[in-house]
Short mmCIF file of C-alpha atoms and ligand atoms in Angstrom, two decimals:
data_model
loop_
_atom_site.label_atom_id
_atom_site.label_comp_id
_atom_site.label_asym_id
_atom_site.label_seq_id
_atom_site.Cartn_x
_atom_site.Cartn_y
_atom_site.Cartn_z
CA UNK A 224 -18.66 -4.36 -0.77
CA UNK A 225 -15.14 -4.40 1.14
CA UNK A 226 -12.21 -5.13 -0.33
CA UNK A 227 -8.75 -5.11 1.16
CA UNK A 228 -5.04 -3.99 -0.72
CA UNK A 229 -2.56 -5.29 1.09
CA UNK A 230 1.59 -5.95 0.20
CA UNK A 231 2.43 -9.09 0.11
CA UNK A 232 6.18 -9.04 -0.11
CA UNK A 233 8.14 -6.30 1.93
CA UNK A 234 6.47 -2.77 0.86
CA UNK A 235 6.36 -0.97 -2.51
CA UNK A 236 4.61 -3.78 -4.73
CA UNK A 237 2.57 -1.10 -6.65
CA UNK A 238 -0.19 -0.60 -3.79
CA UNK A 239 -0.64 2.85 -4.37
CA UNK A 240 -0.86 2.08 -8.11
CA UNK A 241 -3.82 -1.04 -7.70
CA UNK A 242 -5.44 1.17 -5.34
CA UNK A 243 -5.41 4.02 -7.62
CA UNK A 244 -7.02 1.48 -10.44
CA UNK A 245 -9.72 -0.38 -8.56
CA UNK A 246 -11.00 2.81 -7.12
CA UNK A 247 -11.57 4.28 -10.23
CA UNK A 248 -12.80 1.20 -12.70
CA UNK A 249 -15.03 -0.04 -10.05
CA UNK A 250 -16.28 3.18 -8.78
CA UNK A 251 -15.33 2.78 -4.80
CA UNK A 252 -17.39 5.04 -3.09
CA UNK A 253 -14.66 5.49 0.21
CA UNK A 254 -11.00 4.67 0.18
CA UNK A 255 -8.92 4.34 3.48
CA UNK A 256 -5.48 4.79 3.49
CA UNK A 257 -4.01 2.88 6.73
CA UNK A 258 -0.44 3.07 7.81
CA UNK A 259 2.18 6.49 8.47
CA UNK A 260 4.22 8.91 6.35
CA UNK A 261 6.92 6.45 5.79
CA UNK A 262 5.30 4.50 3.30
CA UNK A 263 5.14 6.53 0.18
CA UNK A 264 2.57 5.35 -2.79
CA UNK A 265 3.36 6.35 -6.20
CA UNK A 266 0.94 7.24 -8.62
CA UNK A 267 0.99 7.84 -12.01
CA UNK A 268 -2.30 9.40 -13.32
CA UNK A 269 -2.76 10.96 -17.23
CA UNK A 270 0.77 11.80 -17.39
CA UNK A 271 1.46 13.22 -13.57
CA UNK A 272 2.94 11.53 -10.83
CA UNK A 273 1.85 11.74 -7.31
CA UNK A 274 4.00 11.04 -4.04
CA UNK A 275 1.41 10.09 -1.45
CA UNK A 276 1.72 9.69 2.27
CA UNK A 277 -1.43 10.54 4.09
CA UNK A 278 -4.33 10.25 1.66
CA UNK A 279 -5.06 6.92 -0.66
CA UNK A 280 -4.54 6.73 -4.00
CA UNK A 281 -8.03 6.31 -4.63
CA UNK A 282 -8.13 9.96 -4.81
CA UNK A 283 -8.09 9.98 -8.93
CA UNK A 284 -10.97 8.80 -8.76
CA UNK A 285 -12.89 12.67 -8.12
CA UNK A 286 -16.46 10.92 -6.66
CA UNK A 287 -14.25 8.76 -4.25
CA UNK A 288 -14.47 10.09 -0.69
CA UNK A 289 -11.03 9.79 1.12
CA UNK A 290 -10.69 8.59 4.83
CA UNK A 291 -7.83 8.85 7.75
CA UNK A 292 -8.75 6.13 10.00
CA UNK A 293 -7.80 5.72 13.92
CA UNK A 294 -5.15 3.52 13.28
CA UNK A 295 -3.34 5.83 11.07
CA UNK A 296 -0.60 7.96 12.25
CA UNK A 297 0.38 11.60 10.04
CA UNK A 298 1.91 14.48 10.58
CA UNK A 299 -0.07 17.64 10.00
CA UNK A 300 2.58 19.75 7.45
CA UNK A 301 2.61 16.23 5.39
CA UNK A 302 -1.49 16.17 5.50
CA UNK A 303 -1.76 19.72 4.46
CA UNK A 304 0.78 19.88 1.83
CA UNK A 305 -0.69 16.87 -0.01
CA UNK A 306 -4.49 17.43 0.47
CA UNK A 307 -3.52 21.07 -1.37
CA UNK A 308 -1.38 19.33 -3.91
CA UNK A 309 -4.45 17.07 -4.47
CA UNK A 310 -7.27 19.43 -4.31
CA UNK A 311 -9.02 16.70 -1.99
CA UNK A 312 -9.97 19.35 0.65
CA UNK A 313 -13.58 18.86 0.13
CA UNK A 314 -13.56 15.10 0.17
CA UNK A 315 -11.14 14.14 2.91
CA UNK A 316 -11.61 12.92 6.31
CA UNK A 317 -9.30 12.28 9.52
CA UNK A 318 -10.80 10.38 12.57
CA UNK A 319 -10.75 11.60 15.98
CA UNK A 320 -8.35 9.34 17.22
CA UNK A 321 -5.97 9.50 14.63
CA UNK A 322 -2.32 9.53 16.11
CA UNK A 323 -0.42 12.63 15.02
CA UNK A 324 3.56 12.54 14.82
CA UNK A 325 5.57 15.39 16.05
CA UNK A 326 8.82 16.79 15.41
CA UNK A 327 9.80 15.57 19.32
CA UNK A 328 9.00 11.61 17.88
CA UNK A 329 11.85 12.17 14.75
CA UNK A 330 14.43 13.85 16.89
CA UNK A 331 13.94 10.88 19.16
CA UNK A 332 14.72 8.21 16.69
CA UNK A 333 17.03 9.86 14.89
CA UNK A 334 19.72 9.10 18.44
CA UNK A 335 18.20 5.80 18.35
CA UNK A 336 20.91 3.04 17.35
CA UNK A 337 18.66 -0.38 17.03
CA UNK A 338 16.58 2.07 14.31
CA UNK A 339 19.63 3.32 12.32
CA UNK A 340 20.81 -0.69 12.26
CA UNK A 341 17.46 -1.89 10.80
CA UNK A 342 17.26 0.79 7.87
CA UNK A 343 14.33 3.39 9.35
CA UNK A 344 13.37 5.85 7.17
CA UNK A 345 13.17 7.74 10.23
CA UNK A 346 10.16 9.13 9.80
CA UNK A 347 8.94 9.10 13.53
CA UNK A 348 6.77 6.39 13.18
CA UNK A 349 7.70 4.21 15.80
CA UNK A 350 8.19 6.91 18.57
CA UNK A 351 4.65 8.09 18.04
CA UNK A 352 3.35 4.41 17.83
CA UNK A 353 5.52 4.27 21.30
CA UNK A 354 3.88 7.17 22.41
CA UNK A 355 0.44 5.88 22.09
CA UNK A 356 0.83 2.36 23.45
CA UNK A 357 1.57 4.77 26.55
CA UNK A 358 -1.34 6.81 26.16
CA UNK A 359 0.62 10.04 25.96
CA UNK A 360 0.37 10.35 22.21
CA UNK A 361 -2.11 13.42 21.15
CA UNK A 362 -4.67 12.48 18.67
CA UNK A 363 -6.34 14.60 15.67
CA UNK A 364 -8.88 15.74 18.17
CA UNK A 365 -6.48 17.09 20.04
CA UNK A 366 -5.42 19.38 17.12
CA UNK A 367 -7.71 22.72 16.53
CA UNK A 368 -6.12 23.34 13.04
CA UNK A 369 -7.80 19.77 12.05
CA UNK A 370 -11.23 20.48 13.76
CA UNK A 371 -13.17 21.07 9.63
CA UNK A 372 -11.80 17.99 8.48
CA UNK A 373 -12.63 15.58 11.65
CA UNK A 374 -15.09 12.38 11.85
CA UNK A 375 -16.03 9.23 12.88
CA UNK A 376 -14.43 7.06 10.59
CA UNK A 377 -16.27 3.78 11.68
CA UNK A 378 -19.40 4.79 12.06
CA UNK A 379 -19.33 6.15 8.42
CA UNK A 380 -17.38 2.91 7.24
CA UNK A 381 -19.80 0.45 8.59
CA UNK A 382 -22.89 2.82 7.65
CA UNK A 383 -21.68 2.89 3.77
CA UNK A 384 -21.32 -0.92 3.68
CA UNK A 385 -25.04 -1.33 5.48
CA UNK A 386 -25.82 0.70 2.23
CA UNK A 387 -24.46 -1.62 0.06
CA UNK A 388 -21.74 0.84 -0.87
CA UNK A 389 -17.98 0.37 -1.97
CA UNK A 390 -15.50 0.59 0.58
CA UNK A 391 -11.74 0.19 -0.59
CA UNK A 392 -9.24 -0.24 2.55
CA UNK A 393 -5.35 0.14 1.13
CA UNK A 394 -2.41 -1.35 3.24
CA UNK A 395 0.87 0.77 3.50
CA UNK A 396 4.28 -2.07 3.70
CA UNK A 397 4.23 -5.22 2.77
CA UNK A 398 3.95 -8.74 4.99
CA UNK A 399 7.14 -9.52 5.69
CA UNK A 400 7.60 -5.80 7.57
CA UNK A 401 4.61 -6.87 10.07
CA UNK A 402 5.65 -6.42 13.56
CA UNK A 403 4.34 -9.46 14.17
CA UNK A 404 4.75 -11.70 11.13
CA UNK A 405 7.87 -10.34 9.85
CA UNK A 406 11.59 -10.51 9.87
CA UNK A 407 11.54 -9.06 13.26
CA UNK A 408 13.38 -7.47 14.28
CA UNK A 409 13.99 -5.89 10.77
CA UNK A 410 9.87 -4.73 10.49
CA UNK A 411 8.50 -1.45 10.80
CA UNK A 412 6.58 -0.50 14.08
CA UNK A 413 2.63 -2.07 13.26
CA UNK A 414 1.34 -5.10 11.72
CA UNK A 415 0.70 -4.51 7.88
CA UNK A 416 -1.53 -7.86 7.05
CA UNK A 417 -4.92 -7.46 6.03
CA UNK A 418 -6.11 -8.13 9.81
CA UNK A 419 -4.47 -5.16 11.04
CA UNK A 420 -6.17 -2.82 8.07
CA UNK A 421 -9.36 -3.83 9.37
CA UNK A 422 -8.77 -3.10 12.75
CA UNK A 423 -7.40 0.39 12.36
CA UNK A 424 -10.38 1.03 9.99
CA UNK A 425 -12.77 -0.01 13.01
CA UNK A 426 -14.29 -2.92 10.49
CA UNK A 427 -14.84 -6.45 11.12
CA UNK A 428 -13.68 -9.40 9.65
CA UNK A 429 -17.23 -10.25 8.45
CA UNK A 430 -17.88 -7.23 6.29
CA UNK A 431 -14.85 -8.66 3.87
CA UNK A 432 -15.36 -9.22 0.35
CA UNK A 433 -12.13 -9.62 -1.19
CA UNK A 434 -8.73 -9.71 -0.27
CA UNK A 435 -6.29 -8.27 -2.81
CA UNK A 436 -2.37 -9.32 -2.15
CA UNK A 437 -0.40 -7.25 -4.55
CA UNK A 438 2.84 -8.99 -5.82
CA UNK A 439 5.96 -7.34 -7.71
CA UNK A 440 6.98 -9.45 -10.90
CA UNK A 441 10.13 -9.57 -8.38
CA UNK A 442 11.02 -8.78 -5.19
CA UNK A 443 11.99 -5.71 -3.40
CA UNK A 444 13.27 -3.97 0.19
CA UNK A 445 14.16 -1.15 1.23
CA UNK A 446 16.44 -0.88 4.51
CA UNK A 447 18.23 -3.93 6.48
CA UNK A 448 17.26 -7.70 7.15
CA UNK A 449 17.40 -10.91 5.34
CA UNK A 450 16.26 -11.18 1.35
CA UNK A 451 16.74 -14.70 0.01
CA UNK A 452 18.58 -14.95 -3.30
CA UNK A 453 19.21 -11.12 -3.57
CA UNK A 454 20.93 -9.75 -6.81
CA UNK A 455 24.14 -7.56 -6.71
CA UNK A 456 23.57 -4.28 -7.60
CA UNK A 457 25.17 -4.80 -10.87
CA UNK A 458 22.96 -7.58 -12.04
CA UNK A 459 20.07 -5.84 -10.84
CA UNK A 460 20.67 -2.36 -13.00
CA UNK A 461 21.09 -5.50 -15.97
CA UNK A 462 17.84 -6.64 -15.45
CA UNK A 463 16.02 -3.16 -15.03
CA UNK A 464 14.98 -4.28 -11.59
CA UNK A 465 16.32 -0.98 -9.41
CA UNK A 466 14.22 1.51 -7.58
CA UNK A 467 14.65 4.38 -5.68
CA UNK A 468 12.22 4.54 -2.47
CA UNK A 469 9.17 7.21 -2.61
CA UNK A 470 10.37 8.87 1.13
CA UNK A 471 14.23 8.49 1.43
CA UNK A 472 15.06 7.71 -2.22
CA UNK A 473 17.39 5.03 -1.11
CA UNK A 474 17.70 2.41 -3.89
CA UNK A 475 15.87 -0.62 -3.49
CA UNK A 476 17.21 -3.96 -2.79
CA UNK A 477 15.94 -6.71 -5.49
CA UNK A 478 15.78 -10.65 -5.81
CA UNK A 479 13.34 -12.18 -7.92
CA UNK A 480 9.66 -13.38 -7.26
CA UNK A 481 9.40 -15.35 -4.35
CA UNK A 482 7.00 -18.74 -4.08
CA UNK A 483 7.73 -19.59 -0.71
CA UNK A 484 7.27 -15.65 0.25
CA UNK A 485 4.25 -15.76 -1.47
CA UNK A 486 2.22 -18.61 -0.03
CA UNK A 487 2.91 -17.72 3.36
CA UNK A 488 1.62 -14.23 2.49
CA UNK A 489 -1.67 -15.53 0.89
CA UNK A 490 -2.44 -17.80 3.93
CA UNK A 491 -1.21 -14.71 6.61
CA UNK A 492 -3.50 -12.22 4.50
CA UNK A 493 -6.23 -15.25 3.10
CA UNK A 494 -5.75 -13.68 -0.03
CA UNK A 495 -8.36 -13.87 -2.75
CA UNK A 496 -6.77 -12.13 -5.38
CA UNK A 497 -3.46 -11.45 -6.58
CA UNK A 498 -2.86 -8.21 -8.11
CA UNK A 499 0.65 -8.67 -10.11
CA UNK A 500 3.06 -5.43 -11.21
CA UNK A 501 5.60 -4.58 -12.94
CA UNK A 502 5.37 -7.29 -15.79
CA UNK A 503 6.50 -4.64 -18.30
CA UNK A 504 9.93 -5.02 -15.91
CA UNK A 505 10.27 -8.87 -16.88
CA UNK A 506 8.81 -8.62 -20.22
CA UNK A 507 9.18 -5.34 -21.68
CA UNK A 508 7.37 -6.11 -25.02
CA UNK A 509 3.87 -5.95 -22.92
CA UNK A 510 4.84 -1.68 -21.89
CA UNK A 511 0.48 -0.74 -21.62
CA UNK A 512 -0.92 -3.65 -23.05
CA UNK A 513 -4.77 -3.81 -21.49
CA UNK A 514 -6.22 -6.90 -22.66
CA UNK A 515 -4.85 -10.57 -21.65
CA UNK A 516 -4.85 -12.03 -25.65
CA UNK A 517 -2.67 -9.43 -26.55
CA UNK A 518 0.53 -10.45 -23.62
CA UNK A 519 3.44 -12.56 -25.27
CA UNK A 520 2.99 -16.20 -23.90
CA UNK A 521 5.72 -16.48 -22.28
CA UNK A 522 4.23 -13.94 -20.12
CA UNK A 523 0.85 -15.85 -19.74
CA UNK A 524 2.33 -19.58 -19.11
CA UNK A 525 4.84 -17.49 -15.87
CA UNK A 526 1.07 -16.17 -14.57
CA UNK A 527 -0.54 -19.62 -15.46
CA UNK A 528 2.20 -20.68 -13.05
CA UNK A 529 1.73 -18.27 -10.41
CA UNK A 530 -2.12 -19.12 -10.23
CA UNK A 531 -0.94 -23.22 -10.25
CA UNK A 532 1.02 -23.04 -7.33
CA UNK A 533 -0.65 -20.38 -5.64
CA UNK A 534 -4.26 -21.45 -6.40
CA UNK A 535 -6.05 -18.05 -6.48
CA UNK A 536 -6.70 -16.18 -9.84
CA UNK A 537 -3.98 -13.18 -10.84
CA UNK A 538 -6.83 -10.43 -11.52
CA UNK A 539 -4.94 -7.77 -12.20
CA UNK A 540 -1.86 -7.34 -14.19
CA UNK A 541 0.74 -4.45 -14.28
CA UNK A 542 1.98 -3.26 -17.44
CA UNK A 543 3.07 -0.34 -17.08
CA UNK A 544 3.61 2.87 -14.02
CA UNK A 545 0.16 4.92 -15.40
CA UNK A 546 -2.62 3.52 -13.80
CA UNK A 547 -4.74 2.63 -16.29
CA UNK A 548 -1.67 0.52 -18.15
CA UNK A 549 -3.43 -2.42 -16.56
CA UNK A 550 -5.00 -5.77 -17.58
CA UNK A 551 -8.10 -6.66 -15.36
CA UNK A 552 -8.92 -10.16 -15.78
CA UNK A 553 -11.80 -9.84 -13.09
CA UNK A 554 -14.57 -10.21 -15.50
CA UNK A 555 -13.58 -13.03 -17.71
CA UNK A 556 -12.74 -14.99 -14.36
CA UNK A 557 -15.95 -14.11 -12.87
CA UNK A 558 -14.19 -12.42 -9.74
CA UNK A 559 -16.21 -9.57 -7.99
CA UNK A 560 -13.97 -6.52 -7.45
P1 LIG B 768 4.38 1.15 0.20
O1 LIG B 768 3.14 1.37 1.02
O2 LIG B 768 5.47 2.11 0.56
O3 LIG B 768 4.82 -0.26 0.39
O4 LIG B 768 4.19 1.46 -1.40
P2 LIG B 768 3.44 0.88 -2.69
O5 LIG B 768 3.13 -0.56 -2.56
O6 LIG B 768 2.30 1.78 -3.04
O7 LIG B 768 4.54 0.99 -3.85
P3 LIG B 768 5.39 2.25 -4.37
O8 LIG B 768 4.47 3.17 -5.08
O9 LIG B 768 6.24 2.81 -3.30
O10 LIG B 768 6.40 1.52 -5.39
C1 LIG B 768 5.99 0.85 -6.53
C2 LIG B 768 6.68 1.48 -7.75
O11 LIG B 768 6.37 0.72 -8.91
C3 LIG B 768 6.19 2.89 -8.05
O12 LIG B 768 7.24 3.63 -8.59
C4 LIG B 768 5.08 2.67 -9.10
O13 LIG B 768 4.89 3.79 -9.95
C5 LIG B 768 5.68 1.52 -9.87
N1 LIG B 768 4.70 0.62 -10.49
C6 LIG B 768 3.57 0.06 -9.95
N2 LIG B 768 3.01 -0.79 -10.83
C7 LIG B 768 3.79 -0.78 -11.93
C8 LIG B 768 3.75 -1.49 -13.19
O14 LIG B 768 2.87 -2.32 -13.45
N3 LIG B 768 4.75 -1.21 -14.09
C9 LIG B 768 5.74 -0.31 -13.82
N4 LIG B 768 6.69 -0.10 -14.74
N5 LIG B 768 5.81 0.36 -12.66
C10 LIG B 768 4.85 0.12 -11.74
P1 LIG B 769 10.53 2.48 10.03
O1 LIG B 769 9.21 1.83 10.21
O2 LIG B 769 10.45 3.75 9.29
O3 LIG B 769 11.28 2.63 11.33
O4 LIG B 769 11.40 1.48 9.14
C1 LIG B 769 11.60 0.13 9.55
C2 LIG B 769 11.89 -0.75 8.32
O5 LIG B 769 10.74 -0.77 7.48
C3 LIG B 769 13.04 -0.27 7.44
O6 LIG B 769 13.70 -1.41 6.90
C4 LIG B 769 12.35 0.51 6.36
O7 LIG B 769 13.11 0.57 5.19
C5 LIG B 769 11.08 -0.32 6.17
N1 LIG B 769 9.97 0.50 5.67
C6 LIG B 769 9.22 1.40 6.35
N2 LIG B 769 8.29 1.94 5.54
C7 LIG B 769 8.44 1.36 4.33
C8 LIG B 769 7.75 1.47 3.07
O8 LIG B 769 6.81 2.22 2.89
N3 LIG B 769 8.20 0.70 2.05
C9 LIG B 769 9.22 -0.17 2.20
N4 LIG B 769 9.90 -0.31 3.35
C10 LIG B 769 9.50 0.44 4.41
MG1 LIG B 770 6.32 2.75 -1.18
#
């Protein structure tokens, strides 16, 4: 089985957190973690909280093994620090074509106006991703220090699924950041649809089980470009709504949840599933409920209304930042996961 988390509004939706989840309730046997350092996944789990920017939050889940595809990009101090933090070193893997960032690709962008008027998180993303479209980028192989922790990534990908194993394939961004699909030119450097996780995975489109968009209860971004019917900062600290971003810790921009946002994403990604977080942020009387009777219904009759107008089921419901504060719906809708 294959299933794909991907962002469907502009990053930070609670990937890392849905990730973190499905991996462990549904015992994935591999999770990739597609995407660069600048997207930071946050993950509560029993109590501690995890920053991650190389390796997927399927991690807390100890049997799950943990893959660096090709079309990732890291930086090796970032990958060592967190696979340490983790204790993942037995049970991680980086392909051999891997890009790896440098400190040459942040001094680069850090001169580089058009970035500094979009909002980069200068992380060096782009000028590696520049680097490689003009084949002078190294790769993992190209890295002695990496040589233990090196593989194929596709060939053990496609392999586990001809098994019948679980593969779980998380998306760093959200839609509306695509390169391609975006708010160009206010995107980051790579297309983050579901797609583009498949193709730096080296899987078909075929092999695809479910599609998982994941949805805040409202919407957020980071950085510059347009946000239809944004809230001033003042209404937004009102409402609960403000975040600080995982890399930079630059508050988060907020305007609340999104229809027209949302449908495109569904038919750009051809959604499945939606994964919904941060309920407990609209309705704070549901803080860890797990089961679907027990949420207000008010809460319910706002999901029933999602799943109307969107016409695929809301599996998954956030109520809360620990990962198991969750209500999974899968069963009782007869959805696969
Ligand atoms: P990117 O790849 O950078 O787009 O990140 P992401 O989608 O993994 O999201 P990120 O972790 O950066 O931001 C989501 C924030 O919401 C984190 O602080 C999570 O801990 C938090 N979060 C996720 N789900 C829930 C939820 O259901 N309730 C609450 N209160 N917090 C949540
Ligand atoms: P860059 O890709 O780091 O150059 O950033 C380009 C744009 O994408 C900026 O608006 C960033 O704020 C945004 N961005 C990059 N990574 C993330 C992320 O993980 N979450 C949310 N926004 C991001
Ligand atoms: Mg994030």
């Amino acid at each position: 089985m294959l299933t794909l988390i991907v962002g469907g509004f502009f990053g930070d939706e609670g990937k890392g957190k849905i990730s973190a989840y499905v991996s462990l309730a549904k015992s994935y046997d591999y999770a990739v973690r597609t995407g660069a350092i600048n997207a930071g996944h946050t993950v509560v789990f029993r109590s501690r909280k995890f920053k991650l920017r190389v390796v997927s939050a399927g991690f807390v889940n100890e049997k799950t093994k943990l893959i660096i595809p090709p079309g990732a990009l890291i930086r090796l101090d970032v990958f060592f620090n967190e696979v340490k933090e983790l204790g993942v070193e037995n049970r991680v893997m980086v392909d051999y074509n891997t890009g790896i960032i440098e400190a040459i690709h942040v001094e680069r962008e850090r001169s580089d106006s058009v970035l500094a008027s979009i909002g980069s998180t200068f992380q060096g993303v782009g000028a590696a991703m520049s680097d490689r479209v003009l084949r002078r980028l190294r790769l993992a192989r190209d890295f002695k220090e990496l040589e233990k922790y090196l593989c194929d990534a596709p060939f053990i990908l496609n392999k586990a699924l001809d098994r019948g194993e679980k593969v779980l394939v998380e998306g760093t961004q959200g839609t509306f950041l695509s390169l391609y699909h975006g708010t160009y030119p206010y995107v980051t450097s790579r297309d983050t649809t579901a797609p583009a996780l498949l193709s730096e995975a080296g899987i078909g489109p075929k092999r695809v089980s479910e599609v998982i968009v994941v949805f805040k209860a409202y919407v957020t971004r980071v950085g510059e470009g347009p946000l239809d019917g944004e809230l001033n900062y003042e209404e937004a600290v009102k409402r609960g709504w403000i975040e600080k971003g995982t890399v930079t810790g630059r508050p988060r921009r907020v305007a609340p949840f999104n229809f027209e946002l949302a449908r495109k994403s569904i038919m750009l990604n051809s959604a499945t599933q939606i994964a919904l977080t941060k309920l407990d942020a609209l309705f704070p009387e549901v803080k860890g409920v797990r089961s679907w009777d027990k949420l207000p219904s008010e809460a319910k009759k706002w999901i029933e209304e999602i799943e109307s107008v969107l016409k695929i089921p809301v599996t998954l419901i956030g109520t809360g930042e620990e990962v198991e504060e969750i209500v999974d719906r899968t069963r009782e809708l007869g959805m696969e996961l």
